[in-house]
CSV table of C-alpha atoms and ligand atoms in Angstrom, one decimal:
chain,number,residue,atom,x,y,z
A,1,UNK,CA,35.5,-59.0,48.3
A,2,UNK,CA,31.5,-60.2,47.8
A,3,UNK,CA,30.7,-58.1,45.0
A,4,UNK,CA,26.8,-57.7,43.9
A,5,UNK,CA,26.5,-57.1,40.0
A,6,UNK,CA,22.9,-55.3,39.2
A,7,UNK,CA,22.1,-56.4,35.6
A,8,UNK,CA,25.1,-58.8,35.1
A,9,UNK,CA,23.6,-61.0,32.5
A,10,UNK,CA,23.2,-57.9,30.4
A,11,UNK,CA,25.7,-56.4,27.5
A,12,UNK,CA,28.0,-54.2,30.3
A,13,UNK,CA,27.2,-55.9,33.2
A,14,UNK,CA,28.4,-59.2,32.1
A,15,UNK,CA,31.1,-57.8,30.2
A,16,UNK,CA,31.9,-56.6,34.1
A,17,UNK,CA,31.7,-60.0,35.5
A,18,UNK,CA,33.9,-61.7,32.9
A,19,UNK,CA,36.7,-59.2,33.5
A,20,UNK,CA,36.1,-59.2,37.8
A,21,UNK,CA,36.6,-63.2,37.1
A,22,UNK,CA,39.5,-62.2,35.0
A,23,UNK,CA,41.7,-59.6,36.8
A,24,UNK,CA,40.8,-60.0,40.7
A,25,UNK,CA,40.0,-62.5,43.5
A,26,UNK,CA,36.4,-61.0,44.2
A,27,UNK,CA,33.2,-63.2,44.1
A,28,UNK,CA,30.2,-61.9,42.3
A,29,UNK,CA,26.7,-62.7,42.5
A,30,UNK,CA,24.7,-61.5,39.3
A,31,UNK,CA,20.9,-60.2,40.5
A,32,UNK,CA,19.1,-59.8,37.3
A,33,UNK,CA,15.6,-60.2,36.2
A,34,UNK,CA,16.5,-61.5,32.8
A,35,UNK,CA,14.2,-59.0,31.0
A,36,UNK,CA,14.0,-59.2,26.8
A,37,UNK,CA,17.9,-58.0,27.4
A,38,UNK,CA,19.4,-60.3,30.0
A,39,UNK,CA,20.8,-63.6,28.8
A,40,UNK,CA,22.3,-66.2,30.6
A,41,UNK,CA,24.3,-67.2,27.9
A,42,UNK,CA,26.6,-64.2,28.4
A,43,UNK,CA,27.8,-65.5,31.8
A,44,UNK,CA,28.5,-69.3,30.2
A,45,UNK,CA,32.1,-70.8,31.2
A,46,UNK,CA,32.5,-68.5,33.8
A,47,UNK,CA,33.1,-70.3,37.3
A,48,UNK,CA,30.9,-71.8,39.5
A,49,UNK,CA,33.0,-71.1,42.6
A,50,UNK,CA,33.3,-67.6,41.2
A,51,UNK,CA,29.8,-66.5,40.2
A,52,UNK,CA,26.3,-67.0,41.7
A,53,UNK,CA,23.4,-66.2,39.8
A,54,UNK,CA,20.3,-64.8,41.3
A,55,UNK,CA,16.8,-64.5,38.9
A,56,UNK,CA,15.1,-61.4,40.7
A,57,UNK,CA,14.2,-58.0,40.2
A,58,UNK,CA,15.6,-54.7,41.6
A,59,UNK,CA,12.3,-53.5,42.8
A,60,UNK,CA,11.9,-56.4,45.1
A,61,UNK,CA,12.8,-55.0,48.3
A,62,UNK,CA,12.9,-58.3,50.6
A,63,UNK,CA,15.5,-60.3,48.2
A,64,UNK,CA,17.4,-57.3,47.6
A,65,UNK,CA,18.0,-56.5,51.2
A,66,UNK,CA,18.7,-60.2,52.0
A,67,UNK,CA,21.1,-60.2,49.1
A,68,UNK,CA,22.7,-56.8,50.4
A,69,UNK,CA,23.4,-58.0,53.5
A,70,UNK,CA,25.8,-60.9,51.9
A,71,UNK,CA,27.6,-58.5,49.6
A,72,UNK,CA,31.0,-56.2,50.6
A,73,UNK,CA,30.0,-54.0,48.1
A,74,UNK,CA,27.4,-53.1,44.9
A,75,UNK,CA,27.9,-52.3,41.3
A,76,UNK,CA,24.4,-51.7,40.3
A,77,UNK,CA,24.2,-52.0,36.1
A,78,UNK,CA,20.6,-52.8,35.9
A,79,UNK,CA,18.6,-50.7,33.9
A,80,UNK,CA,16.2,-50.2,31.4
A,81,UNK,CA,18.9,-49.5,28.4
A,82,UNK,CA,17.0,-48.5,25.0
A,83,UNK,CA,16.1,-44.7,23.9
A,84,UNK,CA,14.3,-46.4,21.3
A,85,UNK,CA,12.5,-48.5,23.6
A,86,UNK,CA,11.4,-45.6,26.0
A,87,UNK,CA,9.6,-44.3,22.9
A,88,UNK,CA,7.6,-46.8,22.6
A,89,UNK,CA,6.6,-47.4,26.4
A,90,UNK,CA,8.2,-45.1,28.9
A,91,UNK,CA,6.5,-47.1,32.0
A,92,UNK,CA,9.6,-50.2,32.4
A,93,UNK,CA,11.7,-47.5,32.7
A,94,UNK,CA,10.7,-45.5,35.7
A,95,UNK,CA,9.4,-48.7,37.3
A,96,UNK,CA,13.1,-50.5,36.6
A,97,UNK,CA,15.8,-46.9,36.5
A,98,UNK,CA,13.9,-45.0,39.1
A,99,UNK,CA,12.0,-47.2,41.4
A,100,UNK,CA,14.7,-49.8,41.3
A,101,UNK,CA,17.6,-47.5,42.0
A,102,UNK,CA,15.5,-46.0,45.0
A,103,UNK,CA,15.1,-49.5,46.3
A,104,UNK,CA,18.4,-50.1,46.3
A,105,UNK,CA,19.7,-46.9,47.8
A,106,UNK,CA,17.0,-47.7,51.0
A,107,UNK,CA,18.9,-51.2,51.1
A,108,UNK,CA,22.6,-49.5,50.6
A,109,UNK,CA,21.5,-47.2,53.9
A,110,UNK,CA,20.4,-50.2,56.3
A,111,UNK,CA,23.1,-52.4,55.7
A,112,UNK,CA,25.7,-49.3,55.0
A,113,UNK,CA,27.4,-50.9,52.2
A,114,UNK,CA,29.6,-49.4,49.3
A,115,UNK,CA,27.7,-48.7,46.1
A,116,UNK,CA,28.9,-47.8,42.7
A,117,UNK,CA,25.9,-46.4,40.4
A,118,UNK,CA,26.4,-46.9,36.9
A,119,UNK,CA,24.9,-44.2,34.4
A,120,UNK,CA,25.0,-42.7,31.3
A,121,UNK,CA,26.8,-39.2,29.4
A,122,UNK,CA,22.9,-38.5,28.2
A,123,UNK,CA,22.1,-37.2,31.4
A,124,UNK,CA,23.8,-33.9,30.3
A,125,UNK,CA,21.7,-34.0,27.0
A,126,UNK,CA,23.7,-33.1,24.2
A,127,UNK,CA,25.8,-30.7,22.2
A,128,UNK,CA,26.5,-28.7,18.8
A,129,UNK,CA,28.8,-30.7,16.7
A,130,UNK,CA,31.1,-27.6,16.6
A,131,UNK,CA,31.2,-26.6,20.3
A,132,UNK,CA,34.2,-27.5,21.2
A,133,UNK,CA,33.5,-28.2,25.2
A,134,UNK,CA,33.0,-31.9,25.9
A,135,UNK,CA,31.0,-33.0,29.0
A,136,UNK,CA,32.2,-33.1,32.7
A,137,UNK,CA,31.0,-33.6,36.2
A,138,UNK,CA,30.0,-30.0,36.4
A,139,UNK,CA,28.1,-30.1,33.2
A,140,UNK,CA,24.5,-29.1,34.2
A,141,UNK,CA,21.8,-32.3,33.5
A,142,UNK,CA,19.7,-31.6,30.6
A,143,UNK,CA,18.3,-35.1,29.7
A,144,UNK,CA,16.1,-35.5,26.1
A,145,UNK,CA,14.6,-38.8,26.4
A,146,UNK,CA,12.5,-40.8,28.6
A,147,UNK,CA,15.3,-43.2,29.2
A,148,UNK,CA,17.8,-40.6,29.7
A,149,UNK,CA,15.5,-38.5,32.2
A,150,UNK,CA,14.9,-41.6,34.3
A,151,UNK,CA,18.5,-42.5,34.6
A,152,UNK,CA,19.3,-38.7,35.5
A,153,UNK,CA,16.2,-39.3,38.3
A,154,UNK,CA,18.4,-42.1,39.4
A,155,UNK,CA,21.8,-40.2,39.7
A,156,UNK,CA,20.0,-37.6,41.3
A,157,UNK,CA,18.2,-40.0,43.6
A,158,UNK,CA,22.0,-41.5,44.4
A,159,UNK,CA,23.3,-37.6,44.8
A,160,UNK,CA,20.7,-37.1,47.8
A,161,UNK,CA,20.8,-40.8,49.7
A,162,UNK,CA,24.8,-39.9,49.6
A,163,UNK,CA,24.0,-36.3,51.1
A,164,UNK,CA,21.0,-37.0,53.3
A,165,UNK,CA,21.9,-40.6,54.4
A,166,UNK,CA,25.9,-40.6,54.4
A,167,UNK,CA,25.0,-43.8,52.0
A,168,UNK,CA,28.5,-45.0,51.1
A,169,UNK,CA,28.1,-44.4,47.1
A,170,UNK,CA,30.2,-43.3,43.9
A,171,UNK,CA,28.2,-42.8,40.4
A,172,UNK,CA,29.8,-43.0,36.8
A,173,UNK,CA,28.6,-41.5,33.6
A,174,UNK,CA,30.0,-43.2,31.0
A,175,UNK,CA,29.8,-42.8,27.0
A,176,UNK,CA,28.0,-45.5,24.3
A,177,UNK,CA,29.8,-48.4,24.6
A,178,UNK,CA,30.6,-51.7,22.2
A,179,UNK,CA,31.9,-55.1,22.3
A,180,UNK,CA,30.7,-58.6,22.7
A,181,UNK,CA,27.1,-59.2,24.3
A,182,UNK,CA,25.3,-56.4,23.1
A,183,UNK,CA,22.0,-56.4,22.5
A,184,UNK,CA,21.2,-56.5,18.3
A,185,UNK,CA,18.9,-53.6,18.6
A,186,UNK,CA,22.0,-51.2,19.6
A,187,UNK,CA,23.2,-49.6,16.5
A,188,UNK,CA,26.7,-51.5,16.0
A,189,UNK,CA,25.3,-54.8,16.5
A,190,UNK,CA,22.0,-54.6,14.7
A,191,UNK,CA,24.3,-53.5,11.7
A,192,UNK,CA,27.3,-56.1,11.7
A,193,UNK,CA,24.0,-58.9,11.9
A,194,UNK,CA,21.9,-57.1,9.2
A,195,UNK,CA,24.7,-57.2,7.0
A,196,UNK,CA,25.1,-61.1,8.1
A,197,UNK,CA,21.7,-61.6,7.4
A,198,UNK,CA,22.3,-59.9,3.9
A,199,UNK,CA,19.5,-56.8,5.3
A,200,UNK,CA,20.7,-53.1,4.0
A,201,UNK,CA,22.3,-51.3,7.6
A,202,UNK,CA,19.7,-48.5,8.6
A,203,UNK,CA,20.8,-45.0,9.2
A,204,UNK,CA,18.4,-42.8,11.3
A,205,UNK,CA,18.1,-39.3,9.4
A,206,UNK,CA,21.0,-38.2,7.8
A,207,UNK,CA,23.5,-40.0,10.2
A,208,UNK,CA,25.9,-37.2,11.2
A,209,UNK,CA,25.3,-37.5,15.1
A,210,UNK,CA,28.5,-38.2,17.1
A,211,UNK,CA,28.9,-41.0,19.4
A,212,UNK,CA,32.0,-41.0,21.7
A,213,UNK,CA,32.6,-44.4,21.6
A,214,UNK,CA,34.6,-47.0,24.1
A,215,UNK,CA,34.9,-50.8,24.4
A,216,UNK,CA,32.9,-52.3,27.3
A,217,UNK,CA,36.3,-53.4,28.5
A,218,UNK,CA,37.6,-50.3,29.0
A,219,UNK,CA,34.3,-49.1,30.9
A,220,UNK,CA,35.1,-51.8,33.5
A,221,UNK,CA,38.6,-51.4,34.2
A,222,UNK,CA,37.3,-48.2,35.0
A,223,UNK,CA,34.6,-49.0,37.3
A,224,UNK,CA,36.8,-51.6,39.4
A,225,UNK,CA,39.1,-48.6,39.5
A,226,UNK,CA,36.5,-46.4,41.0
A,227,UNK,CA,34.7,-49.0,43.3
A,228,UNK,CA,38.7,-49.5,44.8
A,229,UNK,CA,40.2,-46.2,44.8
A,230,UNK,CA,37.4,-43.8,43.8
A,231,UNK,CA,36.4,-41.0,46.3
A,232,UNK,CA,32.6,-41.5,48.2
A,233,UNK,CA,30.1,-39.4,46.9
A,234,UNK,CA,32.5,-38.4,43.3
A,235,UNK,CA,31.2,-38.6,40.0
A,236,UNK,CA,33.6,-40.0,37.2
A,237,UNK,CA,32.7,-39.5,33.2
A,238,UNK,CA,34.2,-42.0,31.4
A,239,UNK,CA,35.1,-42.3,27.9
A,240,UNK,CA,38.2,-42.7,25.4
A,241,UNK,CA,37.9,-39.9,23.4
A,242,UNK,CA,35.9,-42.0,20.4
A,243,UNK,CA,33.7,-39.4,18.6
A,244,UNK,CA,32.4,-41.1,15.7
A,245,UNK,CA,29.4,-40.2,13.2
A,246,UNK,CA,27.0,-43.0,12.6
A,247,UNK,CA,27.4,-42.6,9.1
A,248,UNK,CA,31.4,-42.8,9.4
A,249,UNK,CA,30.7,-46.2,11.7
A,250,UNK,CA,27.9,-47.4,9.4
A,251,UNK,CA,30.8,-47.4,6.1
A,252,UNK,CA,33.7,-49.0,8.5
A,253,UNK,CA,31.4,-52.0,9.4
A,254,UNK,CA,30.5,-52.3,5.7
A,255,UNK,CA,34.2,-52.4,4.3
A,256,UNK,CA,35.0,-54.2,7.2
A,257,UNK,CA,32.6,-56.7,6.3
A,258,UNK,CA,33.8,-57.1,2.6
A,259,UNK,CA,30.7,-55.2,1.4
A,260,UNK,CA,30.3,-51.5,-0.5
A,261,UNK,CA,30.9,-48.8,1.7
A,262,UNK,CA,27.0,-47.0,0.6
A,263,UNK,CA,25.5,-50.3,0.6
A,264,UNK,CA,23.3,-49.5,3.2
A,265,UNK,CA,19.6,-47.1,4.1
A,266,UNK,CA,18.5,-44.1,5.6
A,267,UNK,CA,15.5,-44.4,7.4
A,268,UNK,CA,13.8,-42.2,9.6
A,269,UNK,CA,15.2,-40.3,12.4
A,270,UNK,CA,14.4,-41.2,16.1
A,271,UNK,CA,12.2,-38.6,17.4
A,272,UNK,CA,14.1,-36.1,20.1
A,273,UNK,CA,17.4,-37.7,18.5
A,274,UNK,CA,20.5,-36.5,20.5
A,275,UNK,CA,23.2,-34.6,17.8
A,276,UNK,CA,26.6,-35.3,20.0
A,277,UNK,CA,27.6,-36.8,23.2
A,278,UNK,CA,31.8,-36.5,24.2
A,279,UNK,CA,33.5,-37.0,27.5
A,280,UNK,CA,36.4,-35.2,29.2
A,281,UNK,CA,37.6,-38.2,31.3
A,282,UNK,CA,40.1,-35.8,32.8
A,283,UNK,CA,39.1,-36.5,36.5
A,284,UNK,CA,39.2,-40.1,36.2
A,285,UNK,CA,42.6,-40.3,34.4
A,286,UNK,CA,44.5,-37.9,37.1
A,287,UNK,CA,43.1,-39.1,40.5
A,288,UNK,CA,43.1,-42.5,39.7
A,289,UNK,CA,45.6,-43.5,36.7
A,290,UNK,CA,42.8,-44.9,34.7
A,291,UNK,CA,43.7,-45.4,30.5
A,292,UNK,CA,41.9,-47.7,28.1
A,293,UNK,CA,43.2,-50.3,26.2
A,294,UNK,CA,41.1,-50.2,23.2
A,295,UNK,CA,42.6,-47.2,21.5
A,296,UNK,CA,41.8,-48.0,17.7
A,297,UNK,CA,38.3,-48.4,17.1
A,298,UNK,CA,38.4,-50.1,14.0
A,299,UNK,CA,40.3,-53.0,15.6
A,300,UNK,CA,38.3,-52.9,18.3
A,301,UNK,CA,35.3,-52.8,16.0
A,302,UNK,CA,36.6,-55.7,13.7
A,303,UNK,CA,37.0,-58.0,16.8
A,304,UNK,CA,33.6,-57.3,17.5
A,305,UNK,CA,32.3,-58.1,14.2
A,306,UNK,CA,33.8,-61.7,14.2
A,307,UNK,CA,32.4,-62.3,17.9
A,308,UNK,CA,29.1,-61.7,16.2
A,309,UNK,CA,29.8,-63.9,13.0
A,310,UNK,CA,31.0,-66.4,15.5
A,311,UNK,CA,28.3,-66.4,18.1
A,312,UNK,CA,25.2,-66.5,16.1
A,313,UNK,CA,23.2,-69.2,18.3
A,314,UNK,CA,24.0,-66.2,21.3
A,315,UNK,CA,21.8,-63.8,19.1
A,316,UNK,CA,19.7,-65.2,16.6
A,317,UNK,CA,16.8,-65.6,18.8
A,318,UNK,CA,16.5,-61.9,19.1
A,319,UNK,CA,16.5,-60.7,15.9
A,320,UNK,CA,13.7,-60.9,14.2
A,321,UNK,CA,11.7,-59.8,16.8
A,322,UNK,CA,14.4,-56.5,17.0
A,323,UNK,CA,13.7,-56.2,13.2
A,324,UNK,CA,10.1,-56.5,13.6
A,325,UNK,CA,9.6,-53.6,16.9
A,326,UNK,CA,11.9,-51.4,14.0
A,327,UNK,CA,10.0,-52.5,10.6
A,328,UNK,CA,6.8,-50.7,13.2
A,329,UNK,CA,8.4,-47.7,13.5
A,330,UNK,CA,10.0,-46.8,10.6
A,331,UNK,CA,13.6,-47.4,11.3
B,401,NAD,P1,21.3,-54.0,28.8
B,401,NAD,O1,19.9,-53.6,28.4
B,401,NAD,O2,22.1,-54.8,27.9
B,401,NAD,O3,21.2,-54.8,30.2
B,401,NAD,C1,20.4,-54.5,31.3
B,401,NAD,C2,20.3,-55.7,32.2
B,401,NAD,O4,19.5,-55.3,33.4
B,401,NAD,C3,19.7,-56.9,31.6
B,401,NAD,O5,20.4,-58.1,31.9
B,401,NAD,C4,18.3,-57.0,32.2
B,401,NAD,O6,17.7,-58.3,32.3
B,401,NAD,C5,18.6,-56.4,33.6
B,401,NAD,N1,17.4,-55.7,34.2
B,401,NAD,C6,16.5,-54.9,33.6
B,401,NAD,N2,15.6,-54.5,34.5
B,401,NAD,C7,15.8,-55.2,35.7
B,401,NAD,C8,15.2,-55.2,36.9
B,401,NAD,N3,14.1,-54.5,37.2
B,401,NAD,N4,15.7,-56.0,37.9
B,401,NAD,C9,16.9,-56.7,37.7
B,401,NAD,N5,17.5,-56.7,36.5
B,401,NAD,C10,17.0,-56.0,35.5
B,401,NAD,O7,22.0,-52.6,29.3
B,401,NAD,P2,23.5,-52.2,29.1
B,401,NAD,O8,23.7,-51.6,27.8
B,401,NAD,O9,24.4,-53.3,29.5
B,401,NAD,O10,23.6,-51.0,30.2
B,401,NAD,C11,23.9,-51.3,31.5
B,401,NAD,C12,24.0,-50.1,32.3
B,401,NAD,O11,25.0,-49.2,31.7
B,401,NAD,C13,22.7,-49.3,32.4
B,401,NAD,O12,22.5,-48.7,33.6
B,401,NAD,C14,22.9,-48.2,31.3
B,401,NAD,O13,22.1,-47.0,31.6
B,401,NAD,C15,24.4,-47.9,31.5
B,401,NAD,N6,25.1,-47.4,30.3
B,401,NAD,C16,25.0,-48.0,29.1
B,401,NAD,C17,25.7,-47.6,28.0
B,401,NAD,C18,25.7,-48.2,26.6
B,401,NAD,O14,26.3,-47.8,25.7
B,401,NAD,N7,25.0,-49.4,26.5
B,401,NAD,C19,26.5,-46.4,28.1
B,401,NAD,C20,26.6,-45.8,29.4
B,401,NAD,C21,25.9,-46.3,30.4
B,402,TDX,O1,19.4,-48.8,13.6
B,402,TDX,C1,19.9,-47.7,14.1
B,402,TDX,N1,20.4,-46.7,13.3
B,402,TDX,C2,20.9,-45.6,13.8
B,402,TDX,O2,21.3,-44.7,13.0
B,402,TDX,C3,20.0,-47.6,15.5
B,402,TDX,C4,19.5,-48.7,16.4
B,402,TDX,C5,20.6,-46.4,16.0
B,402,TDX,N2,21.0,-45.5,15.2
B,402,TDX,C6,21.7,-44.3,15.8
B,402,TDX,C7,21.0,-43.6,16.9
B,402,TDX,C8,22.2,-43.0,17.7
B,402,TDX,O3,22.6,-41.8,17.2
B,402,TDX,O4,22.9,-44.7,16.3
B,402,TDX,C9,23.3,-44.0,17.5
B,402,TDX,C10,23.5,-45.1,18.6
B,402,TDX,O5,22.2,-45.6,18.9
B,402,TDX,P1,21.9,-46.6,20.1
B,402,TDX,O6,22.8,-47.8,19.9
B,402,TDX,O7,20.4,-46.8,20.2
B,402,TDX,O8,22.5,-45.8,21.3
B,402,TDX,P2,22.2,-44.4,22.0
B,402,TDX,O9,20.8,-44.0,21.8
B,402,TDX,O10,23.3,-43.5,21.6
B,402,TDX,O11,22.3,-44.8,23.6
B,402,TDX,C11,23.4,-45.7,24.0
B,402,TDX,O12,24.5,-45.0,24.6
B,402,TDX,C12,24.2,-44.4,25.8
B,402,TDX,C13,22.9,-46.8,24.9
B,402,TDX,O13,21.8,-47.5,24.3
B,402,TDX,C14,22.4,-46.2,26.2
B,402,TDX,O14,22.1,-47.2,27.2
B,402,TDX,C15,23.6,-45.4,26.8
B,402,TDX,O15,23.2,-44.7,28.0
């Protein structure tokens, strides 16, 4: 299969390509516009004969319908990524998550061709820490931020094209995810580098809100299982039942890292900060025998701190501008 990777020289997306490369025979071609959080670098040693890279942007409707009508099928990662950064300047992402999504849906219906949209469990907005229901593909949306209420636009927008247009598409709503590649102004990796850099981790507010956390690996065994077995026009949720508080990740990375598990600051919160996020990944498990690898966090979390201690040249360029946009705002 010709598969087109949206995004694939960012933290999921490539993380997608290297295991596609890994555990099938499929070709990918990566179409990403290398914005502040694409890196080539993330796609080095993978090869040639395997991979094509493509510099372009999502909203451009010519390239993406030439490139569409090379491709068997679409994963479409690429997105604006950062509550944080939709704060700051909401435009990028309605322009990128909204407009780009649109474009290729339009693209998806002339050349019929099988899409997978990738999104996110913030759609749903979030819960009490006590409540015991998790979310599932019945969950009403209820989106906070700008980010998450222009990647619910885009499921939405994929909901209808499916409906209307019979366009040949699956979505996934998956929880917050860690591993190599990620960007050092996600919480885990701007932590395990501040504490490289001897800076004190920051803590939003008090730190008690609840992750559900998976490895990036896990998220793409699951969306090859979807794009090959998944039913057209389904939603998935995916997630490996992870629930962390920050402040419980925020110690783990400290001991891990040989330091005092207080050793670190609390700064302030993010405004319209989400409490809880957790998935029932139910659905995905019984119709399609999905299970994830990375069951203990803390191992997974210590291989990700020596990828990081290992691959500073991959993100050293980043940081200071990362610490800088925070130092601004108070985090
Ligand atoms: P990321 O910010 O690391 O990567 C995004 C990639 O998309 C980058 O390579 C960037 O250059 C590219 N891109 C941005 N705008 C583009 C455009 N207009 N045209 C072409 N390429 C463009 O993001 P990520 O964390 O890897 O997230 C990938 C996807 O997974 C997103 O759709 C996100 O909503 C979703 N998701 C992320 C998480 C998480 O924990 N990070 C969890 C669930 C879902
Ligand atoms: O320095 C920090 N300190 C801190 O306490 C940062 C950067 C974050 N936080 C908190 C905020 C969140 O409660 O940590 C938690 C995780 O923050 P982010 O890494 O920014 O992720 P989040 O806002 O939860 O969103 C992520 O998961 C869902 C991804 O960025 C999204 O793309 C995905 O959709």
């Amino acid at each position: 299969m010709r598969l087109l990777v949206t995004g694939g020289a960012g933290f999921i997306g490539s993380n997608f390509v290297h295991h596609v490369v890994a555990h099938t025979d499929h070709h990918v071609t990566v179409l990403d516009a290398l914005t502040y959080a694409g890196n080539r670098a993330s796609l080095a040693g993978l090869p040639a004969d395997r991979v094509s890279f493509v510099h372009g942007n999502i909203t451009d409707a010519e390239l993406v319908d030439d490139l569409f009508g090379q491709a068997d099928a679409v994963v479409h990662y690429a997105a604006e990524s950062h509550n944080d950064n939709s704060l700051a300047d909401p435009r990028p992402f309605l322009d990128t998550n909204v407009i780009g999504t649109y474009t290729l849906l339009e693209a998806a219906r002339r050349h019929d061709i099988r899409l997978h949209h990738i999104s996110t469990d913030e759609v749903y907005g979030d819960l009490e820490l006590d409540d015991p229901q998790r979310f599932t593909d019945t969950t009403p949306y209820n989106p906070s931020s700008p980010y998450s209420s222009t990647k619910a636009a885009s499921d939405l927008l994929v909901r209808a094209w499916v409906r209307s247009f019979g366009v040949r598409a699956t979505l996934s709503n998956c929880s917050n995810n860690y591993g190599p590649y990620q960007h050092v102004e996600k919480f885990i990796p701007r932590q395990i580098t501040n504490v490289i850099r001897s800076i004190r981790p920051k803590l939003y507010g008090a730190g008690l809100n609840v992750r559900d956390w998976i490895h990036a690996d896990d998220h793409s065994s699951a969306v090859l299982a979807i794009l090959e077995r998944g039913r057209l026009g389904e939603t998935y949720l995916i997630g490996a039942d992870g629930e962390k508080d920050n402040k419980t990740v925020v110690e783990l990375i400290l001991t891990l890292m040989g330091q005092d598990a207080d050793a670190y600051d609390h700064v302030s919160d993010r405004a319209g900060h989400d409490l809880r996020y957790a998935i029932d990944s139910t659905k995905l498990r019984d119709e399609l025998g999905w299970t994830p690898q990375y069951g203990d966090f803390e191992a997974g979390l210590a291989a990700t701190i020596d990828w990081y201690r290992n691959n500073e040249a991959w993100w050293a360029p980043a940081k200071d501008a990362t610490e800088a946009f925070y130092a601004k705002r108070g985090h």
